[in-house]
mmCIF file of C-alpha atoms and ligand atoms in Angstrom:
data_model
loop_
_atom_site.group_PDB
_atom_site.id
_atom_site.type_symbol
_atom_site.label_atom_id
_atom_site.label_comp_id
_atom_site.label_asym_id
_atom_site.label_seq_id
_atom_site.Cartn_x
_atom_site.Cartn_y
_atom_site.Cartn_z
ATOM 1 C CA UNK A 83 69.020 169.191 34.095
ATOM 2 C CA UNK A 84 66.118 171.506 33.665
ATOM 3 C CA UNK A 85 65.698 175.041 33.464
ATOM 4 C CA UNK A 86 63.736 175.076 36.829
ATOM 5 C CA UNK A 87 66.479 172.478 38.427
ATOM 6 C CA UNK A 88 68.781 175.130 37.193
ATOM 7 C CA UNK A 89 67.561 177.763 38.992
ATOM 8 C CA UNK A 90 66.888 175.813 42.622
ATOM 9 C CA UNK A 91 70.534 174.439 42.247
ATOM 10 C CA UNK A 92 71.558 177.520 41.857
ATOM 11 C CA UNK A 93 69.345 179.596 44.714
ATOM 12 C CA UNK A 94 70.234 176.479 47.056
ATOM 13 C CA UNK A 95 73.765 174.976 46.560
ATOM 14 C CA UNK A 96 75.787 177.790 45.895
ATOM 15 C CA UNK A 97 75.399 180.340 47.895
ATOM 16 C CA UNK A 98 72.291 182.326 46.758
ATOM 17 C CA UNK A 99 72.651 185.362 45.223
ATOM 18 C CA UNK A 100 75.421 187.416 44.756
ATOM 19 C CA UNK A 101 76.500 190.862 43.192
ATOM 20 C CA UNK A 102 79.200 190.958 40.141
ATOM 21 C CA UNK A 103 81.878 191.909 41.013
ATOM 22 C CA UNK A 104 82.286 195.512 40.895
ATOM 23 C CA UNK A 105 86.329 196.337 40.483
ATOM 24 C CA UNK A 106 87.864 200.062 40.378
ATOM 25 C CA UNK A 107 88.516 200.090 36.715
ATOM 26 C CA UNK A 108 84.427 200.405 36.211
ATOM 27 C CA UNK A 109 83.709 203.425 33.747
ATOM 28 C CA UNK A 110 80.842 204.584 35.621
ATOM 29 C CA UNK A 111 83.009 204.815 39.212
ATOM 30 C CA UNK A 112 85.415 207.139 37.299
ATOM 31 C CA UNK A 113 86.217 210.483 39.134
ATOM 32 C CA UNK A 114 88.129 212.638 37.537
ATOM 33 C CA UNK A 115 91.377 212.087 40.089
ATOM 34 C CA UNK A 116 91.000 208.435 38.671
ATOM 35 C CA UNK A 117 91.199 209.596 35.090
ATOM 36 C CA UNK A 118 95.014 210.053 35.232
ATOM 37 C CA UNK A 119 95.444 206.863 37.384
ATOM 38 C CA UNK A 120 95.783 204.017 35.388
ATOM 39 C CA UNK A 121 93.207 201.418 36.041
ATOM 40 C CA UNK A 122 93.444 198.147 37.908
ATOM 41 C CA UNK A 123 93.471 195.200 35.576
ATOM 42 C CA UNK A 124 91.797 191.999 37.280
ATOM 43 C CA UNK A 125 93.685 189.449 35.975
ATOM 44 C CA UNK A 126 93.504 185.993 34.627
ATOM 45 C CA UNK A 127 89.325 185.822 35.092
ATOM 46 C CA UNK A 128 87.250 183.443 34.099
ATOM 47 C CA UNK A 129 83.713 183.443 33.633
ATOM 48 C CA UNK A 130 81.422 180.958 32.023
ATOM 49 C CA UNK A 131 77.355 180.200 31.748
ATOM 50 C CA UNK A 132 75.229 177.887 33.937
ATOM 51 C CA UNK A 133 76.422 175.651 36.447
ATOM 52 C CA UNK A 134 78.423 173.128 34.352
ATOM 53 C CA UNK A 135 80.739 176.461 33.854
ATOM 54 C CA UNK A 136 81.893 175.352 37.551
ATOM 55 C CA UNK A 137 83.636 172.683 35.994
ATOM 56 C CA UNK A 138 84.892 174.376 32.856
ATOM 57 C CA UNK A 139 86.368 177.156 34.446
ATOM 58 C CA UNK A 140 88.331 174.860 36.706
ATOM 59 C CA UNK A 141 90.021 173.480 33.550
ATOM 60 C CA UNK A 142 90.458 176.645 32.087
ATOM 61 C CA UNK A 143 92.068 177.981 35.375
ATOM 62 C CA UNK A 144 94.427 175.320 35.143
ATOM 63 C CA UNK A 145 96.034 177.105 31.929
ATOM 64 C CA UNK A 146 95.199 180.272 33.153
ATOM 65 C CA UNK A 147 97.042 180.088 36.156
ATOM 66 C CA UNK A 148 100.330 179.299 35.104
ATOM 67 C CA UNK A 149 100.135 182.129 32.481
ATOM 68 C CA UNK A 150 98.699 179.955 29.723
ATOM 69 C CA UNK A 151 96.846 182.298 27.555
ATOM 70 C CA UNK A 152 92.905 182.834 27.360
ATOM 71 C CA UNK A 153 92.292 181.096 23.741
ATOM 72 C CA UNK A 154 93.635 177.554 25.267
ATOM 73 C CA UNK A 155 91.681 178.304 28.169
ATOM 74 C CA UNK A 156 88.265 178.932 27.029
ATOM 75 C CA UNK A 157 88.811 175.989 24.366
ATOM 76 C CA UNK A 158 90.009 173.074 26.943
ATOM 77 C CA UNK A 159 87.951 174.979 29.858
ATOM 78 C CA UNK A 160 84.414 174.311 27.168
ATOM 79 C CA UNK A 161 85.946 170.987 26.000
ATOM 80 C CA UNK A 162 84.929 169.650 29.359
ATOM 81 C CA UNK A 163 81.328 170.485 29.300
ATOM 82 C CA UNK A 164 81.591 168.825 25.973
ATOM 83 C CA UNK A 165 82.751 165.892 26.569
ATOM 84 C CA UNK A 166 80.321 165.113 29.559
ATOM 85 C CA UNK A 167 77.972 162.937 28.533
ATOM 86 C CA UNK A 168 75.412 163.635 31.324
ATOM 87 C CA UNK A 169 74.626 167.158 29.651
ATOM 88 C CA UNK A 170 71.910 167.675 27.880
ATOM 89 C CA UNK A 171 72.766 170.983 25.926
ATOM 90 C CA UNK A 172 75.975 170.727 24.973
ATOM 91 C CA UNK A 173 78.510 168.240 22.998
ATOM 92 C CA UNK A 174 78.155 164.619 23.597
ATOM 93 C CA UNK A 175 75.449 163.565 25.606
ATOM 94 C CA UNK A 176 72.723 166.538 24.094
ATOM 95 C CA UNK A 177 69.702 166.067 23.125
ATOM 96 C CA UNK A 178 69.141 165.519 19.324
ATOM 97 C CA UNK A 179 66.882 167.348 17.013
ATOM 98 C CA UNK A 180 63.324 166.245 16.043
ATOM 99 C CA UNK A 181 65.226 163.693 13.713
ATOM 100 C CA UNK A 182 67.035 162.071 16.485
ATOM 101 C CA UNK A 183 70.218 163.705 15.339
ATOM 102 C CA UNK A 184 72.233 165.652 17.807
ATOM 103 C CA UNK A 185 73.711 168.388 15.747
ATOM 104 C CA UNK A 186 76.108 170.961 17.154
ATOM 105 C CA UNK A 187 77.323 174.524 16.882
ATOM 106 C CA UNK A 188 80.568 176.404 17.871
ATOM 107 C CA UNK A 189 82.385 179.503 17.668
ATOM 108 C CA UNK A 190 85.951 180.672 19.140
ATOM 109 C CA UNK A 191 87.114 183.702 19.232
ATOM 110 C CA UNK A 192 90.992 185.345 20.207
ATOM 111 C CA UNK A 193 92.094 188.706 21.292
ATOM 112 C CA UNK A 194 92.740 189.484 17.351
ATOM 113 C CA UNK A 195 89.782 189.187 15.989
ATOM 114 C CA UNK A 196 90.735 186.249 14.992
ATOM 115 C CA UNK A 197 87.571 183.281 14.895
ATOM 116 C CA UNK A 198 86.821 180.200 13.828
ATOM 117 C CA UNK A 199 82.754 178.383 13.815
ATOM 118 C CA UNK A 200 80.986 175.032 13.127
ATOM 119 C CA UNK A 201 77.458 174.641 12.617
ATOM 120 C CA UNK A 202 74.989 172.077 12.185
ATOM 121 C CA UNK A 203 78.372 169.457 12.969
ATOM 122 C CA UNK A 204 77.589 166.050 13.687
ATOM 123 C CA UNK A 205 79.550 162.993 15.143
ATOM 124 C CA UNK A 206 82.576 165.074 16.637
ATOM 125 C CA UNK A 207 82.488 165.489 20.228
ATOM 126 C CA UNK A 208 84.469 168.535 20.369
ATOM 127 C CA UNK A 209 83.181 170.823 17.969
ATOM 128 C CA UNK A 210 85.135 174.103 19.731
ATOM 129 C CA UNK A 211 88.632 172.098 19.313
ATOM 130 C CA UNK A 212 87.292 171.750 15.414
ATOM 131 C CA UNK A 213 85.734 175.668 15.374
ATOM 132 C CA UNK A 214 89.752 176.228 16.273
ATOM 133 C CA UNK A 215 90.911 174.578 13.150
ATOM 134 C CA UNK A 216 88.708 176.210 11.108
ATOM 135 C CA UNK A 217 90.750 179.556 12.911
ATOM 136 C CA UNK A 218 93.864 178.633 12.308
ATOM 137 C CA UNK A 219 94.007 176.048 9.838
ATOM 138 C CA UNK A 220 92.186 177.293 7.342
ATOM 139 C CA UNK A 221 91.254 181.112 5.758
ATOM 140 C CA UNK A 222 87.121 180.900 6.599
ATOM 141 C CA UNK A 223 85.126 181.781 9.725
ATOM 142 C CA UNK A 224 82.516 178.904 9.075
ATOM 143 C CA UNK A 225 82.061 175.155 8.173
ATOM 144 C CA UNK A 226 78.954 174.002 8.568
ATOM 145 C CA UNK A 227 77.218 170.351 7.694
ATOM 146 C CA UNK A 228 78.659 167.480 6.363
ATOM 147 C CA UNK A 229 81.619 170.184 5.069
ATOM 148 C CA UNK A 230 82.797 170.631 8.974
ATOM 149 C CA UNK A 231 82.473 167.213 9.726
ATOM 150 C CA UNK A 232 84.634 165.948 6.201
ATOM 151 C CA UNK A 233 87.063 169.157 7.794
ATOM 152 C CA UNK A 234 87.249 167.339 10.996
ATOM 153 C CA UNK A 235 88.317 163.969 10.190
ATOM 154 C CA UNK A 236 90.980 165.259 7.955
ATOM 155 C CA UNK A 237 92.348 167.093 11.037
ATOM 156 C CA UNK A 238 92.617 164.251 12.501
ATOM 157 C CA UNK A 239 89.429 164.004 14.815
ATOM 158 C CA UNK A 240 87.532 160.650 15.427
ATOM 159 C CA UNK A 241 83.569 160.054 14.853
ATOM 160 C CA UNK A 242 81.335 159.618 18.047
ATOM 161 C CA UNK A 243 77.878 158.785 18.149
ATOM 162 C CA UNK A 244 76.862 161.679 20.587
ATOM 163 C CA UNK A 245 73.003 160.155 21.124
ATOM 164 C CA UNK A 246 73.805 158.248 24.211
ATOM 165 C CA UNK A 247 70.578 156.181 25.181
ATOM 166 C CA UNK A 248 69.306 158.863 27.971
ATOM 167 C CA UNK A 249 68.963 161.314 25.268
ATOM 168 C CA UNK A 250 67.544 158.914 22.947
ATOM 169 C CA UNK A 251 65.273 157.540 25.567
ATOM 170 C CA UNK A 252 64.127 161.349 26.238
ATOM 171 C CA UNK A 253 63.835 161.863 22.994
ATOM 172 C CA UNK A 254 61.215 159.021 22.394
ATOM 173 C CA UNK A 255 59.304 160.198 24.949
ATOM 174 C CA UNK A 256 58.875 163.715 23.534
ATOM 175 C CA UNK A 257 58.238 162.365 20.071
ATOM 176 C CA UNK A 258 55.075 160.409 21.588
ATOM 177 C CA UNK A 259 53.945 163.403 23.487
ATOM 178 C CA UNK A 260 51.624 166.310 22.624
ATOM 179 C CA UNK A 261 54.566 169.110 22.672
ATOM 180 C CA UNK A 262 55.906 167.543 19.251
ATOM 181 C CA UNK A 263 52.140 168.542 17.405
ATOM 182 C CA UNK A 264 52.777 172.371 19.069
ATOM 183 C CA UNK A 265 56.533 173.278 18.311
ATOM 184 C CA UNK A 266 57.404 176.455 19.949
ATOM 185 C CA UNK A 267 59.963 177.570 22.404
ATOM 186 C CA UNK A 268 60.438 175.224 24.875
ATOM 187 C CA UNK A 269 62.878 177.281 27.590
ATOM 188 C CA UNK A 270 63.412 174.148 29.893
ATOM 189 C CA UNK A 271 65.535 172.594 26.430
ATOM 190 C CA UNK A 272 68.093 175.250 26.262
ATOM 191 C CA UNK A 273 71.231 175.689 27.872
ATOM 192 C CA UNK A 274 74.916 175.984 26.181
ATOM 193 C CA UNK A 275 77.947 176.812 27.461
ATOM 194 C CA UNK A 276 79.551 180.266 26.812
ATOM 195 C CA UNK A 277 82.862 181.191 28.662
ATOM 196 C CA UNK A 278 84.734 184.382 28.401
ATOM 197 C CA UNK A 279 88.540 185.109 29.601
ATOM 198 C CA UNK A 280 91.149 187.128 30.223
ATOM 199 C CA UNK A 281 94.874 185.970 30.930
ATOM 200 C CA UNK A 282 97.562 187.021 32.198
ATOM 201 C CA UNK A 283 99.023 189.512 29.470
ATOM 202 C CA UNK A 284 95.399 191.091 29.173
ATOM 203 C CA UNK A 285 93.921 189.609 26.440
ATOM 204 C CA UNK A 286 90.857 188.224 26.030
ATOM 205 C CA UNK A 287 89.105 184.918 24.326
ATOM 206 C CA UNK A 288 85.775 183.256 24.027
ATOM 207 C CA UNK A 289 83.833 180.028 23.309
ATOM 208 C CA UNK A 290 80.809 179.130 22.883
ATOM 209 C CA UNK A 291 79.505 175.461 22.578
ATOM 210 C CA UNK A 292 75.885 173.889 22.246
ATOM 211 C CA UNK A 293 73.303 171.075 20.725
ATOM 212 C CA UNK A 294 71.478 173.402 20.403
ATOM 213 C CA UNK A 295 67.694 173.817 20.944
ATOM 214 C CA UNK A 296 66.298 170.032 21.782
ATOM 215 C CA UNK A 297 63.926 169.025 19.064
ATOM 216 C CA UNK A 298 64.972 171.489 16.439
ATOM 217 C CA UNK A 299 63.788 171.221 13.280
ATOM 218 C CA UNK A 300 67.153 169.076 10.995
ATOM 219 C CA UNK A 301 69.220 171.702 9.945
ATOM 220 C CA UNK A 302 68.299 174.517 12.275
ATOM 221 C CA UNK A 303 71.652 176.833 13.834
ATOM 222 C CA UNK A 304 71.020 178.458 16.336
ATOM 223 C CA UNK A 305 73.297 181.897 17.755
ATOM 224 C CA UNK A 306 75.734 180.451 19.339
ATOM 225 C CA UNK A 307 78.274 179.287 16.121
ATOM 226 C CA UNK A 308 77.493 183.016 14.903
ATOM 227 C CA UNK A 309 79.767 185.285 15.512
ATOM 228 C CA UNK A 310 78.749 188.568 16.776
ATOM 229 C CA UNK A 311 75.441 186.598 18.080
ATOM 230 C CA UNK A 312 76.616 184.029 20.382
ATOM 231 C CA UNK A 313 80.035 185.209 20.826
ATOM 232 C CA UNK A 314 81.822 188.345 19.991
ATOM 233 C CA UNK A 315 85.344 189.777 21.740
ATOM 234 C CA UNK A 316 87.196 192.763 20.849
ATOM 235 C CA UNK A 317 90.520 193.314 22.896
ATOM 236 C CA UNK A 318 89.964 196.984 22.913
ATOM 237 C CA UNK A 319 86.972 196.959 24.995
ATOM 238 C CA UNK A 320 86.035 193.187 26.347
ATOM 239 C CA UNK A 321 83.801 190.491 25.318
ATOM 240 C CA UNK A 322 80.029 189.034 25.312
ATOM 241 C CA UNK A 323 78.411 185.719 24.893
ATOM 242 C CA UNK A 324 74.718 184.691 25.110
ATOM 243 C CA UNK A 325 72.530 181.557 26.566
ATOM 244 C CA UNK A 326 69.002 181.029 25.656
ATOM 245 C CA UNK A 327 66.759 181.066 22.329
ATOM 246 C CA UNK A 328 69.462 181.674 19.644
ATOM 247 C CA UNK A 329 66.990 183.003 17.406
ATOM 248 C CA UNK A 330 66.138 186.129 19.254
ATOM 249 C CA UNK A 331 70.088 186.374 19.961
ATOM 250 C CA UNK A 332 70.591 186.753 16.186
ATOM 251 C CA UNK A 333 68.186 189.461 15.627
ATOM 252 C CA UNK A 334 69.783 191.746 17.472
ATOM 253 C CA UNK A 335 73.141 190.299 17.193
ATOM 254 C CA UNK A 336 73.332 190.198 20.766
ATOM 255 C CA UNK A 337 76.875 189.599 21.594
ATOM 256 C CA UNK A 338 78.246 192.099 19.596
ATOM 257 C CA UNK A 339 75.680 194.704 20.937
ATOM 258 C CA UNK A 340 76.651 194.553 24.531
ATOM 259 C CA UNK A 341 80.670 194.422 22.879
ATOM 260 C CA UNK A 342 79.380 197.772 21.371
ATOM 261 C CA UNK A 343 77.910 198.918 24.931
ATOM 262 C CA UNK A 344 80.902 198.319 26.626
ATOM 263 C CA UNK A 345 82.863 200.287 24.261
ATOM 264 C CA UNK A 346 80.640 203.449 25.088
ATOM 265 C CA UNK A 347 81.363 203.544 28.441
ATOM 266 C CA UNK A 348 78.682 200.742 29.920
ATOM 267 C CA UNK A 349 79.910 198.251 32.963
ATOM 268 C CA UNK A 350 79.408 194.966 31.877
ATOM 269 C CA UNK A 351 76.355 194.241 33.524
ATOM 270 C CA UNK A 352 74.868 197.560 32.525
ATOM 271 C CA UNK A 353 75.861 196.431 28.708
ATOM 272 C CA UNK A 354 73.837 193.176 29.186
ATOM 273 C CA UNK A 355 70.786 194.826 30.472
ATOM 274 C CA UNK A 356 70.679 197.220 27.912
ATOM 275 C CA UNK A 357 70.488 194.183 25.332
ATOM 276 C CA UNK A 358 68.339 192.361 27.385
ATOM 277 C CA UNK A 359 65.993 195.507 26.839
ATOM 278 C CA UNK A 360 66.454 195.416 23.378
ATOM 279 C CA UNK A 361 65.271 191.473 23.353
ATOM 280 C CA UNK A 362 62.292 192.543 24.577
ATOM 281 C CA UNK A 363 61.065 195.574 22.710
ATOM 282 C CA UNK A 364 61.669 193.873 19.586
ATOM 283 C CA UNK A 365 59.588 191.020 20.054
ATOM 284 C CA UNK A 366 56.073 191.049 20.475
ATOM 285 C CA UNK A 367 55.240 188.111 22.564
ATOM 286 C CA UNK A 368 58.406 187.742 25.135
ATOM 287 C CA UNK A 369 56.302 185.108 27.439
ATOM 288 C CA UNK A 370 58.833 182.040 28.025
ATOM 289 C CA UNK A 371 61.162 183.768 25.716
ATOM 290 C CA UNK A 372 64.803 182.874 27.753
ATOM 291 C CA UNK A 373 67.816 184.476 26.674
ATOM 292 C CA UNK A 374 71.094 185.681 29.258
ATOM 293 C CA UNK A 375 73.752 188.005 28.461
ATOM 294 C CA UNK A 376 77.803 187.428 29.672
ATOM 295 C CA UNK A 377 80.531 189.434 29.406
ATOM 296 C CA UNK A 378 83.505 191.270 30.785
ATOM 297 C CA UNK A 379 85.122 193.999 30.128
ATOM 298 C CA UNK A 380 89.085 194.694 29.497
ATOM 299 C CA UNK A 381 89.771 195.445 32.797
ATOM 300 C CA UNK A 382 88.027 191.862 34.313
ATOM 301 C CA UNK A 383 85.186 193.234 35.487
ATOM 302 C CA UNK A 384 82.288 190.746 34.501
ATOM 303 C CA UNK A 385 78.873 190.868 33.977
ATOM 304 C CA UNK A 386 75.584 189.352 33.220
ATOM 305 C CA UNK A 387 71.721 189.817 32.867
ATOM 306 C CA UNK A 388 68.557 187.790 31.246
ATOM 307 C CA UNK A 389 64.984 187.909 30.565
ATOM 308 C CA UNK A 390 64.015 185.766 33.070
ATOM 309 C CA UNK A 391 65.034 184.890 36.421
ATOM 310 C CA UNK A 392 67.134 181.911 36.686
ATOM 311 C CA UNK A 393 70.403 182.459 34.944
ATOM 312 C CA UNK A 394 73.347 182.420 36.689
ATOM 313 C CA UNK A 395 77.358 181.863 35.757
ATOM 314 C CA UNK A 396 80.353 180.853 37.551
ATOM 315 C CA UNK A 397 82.980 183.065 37.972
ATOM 316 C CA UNK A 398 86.966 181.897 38.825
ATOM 317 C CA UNK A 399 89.725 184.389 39.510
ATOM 318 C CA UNK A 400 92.583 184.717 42.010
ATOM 319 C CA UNK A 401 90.317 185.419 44.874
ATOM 320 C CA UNK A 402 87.601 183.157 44.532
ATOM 321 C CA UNK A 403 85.588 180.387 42.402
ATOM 322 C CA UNK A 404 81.507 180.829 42.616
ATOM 323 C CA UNK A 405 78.481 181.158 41.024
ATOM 324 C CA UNK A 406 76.403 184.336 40.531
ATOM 325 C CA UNK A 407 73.049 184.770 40.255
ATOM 326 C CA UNK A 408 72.754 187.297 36.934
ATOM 327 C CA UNK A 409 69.803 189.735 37.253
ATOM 328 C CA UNK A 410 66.663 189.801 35.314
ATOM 329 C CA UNK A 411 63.912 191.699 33.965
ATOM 330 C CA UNK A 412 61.125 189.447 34.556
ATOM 331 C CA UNK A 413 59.868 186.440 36.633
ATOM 332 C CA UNK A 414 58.771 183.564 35.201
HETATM 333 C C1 SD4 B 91 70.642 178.010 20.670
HETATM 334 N N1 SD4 B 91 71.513 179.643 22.194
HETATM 335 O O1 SD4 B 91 70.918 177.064 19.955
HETATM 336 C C2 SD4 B 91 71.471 178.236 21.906
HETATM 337 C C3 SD4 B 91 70.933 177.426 22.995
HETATM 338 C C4 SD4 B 91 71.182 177.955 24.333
HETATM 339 O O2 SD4 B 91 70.603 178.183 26.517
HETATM 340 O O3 SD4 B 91 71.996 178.773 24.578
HETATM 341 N N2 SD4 B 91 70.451 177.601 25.308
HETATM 342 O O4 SD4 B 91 69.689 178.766 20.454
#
């Protein structure tokens, strides 16, 4: 689905827009009588990118709810998007690079700092299940390459040929067309799914999954197997993920930034702007330029904020399962 589909599914099927969620714990409501109370945890939340995170967060509310913690959540809740072959942008089904090679990138991270990444994986559907190996199986961050993908079968997973024929057919197309001769950012051609959580016992995990930029140049890695870029969490304060072009994620190593805002008091939507801010006065030409902001904070308060219109996420807690419309600095 397109960008633009994106953002008329969004504006018409669910709901139109609606404000995060703003819960007592949030720094800036503090009074000083609230001080001495302890704050109110929200607890398990979900929250993932886009509206494929609809169908994530269902899975990962599955474990959630029955006290499962938030590192099997966010990995089964992303394995779904994954394993969907009618998405474009993520796992099995994306859309390959200019090569005709879909290539993919994942990081996990768990309330310890713990975290495990893939990059520039092919043939394995499930690159966050294989990100999670890298975790706990071995004593690296990052595999990337034919490395992650050797890594993979020993573990046990089984080659796929992700490239099913819509993608290929799409991808034929594009390499007859005019776009190929002018490569640039193309912000219909990103997506990726990012999902933050936090269980039960208070701690939080995240994932983030993605082909990537369609039509990359072979090799390319984007943000989102980069820790501190695409995904960052630290149980002391809450965690971030991003959506949009990875490149301009990494140079301000976005997720970690709004991690970093959070700790100094920001709500999570006030952290996201603040990055989003940053996006733009350190590039020079921000026309097109697409990139949204996630996170929540320890007490399950969520937020989120892009660029451009058009981003939204899907929340899931005890009280309710939508999508929100994130705010933005600028219309397309
Ligand atoms: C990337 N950040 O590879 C990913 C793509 C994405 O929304 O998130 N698109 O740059």
């Amino acid at each position: 689905m397109s960008r633009r589909n994106f953002i008329k599914t969004s504006a018409l099927g669910i709901g139109g827009i609606l404000l995060a969620k703003c819960a007592p714990g949030n720094p800036e409501n503090t009074t000083d009588n609230e001080e001495t109370t302890p704050k109110t945890i929200s607890k398990p939340v979900v929250i993932s990118t886009w509206n494929h995170g609809l169908d994530a967060n269902k899975a990962a509310w599955t474990i959630l709810e029955k006290g499962g913690n938030a590192l099997d959540a966010v990995e089964k809740g992303v394995m779904v998007t994954e394993s969907d072959p009618t998405n474009r942008s993520v796992g099995l089904g994306g859309l390959p690079d200019r090569e005709g090679h879909v290539t993919l990138d994942a990081c996990i991270m768990n309330h310890e700092n713990e975290c495990g990444a893939v990059a520039f994986l092919q043939e394995i559907e499930n690159p966050i299940a294989v990100a999670r190996k890298v975790m706990e199986e071995t004593p690296h961050v990052m595999l990337v390459g034919q490395g992650a993908q050797d890594f993979a079968l020993a573990q046990g997973f089984q080659k796929t040929n992700l490239l099913v024929p819509e993608a290929e057919e799409a991808w034929k197309k594009w390499k007859e067309s005019e776009e190929q001769k002018k490569p640039g950012i193309n912000s219909e051609n990103h997506d990726t799914i990012g999902m933050l959580a936090i269980d039960e016992h208070g701690n939080i995990s995240g994932a983030c999954t993605t082909s990537g930029w369609a039509y990359k140049l072979h090799g390319r890695v984007g943000d989102s197997p980069i820790i501190g870029a695409g995904l960052f969490v630290d149980n002391e304060v809450g965690g971030a993920c991003a959506t949009g072009l990875g490149e301009a994620v990494i140079r301000i190593a976005g997720s970690h930034t709004v991690v970093e805002l959070m700790r100094q008091g920001k709500s999570p939507n006030e952290a996201c702007k603040e990055a989003v801010e940053r996006i733009i006065k350190k590039h020079k030409n921000i026309e097109g330029l697409q990139v949204g902001f996630l996170a929540i904070n320890k007490y399950g308060e969520v937020g989120g904020h892009s660029v451009y219109a058009g981003f939204n996420y899907a929340l899931r807690d005890n009280q309710t399962e939508k999508m929100i419309d994130a705010q933005y600095e600028m219309e397309w």
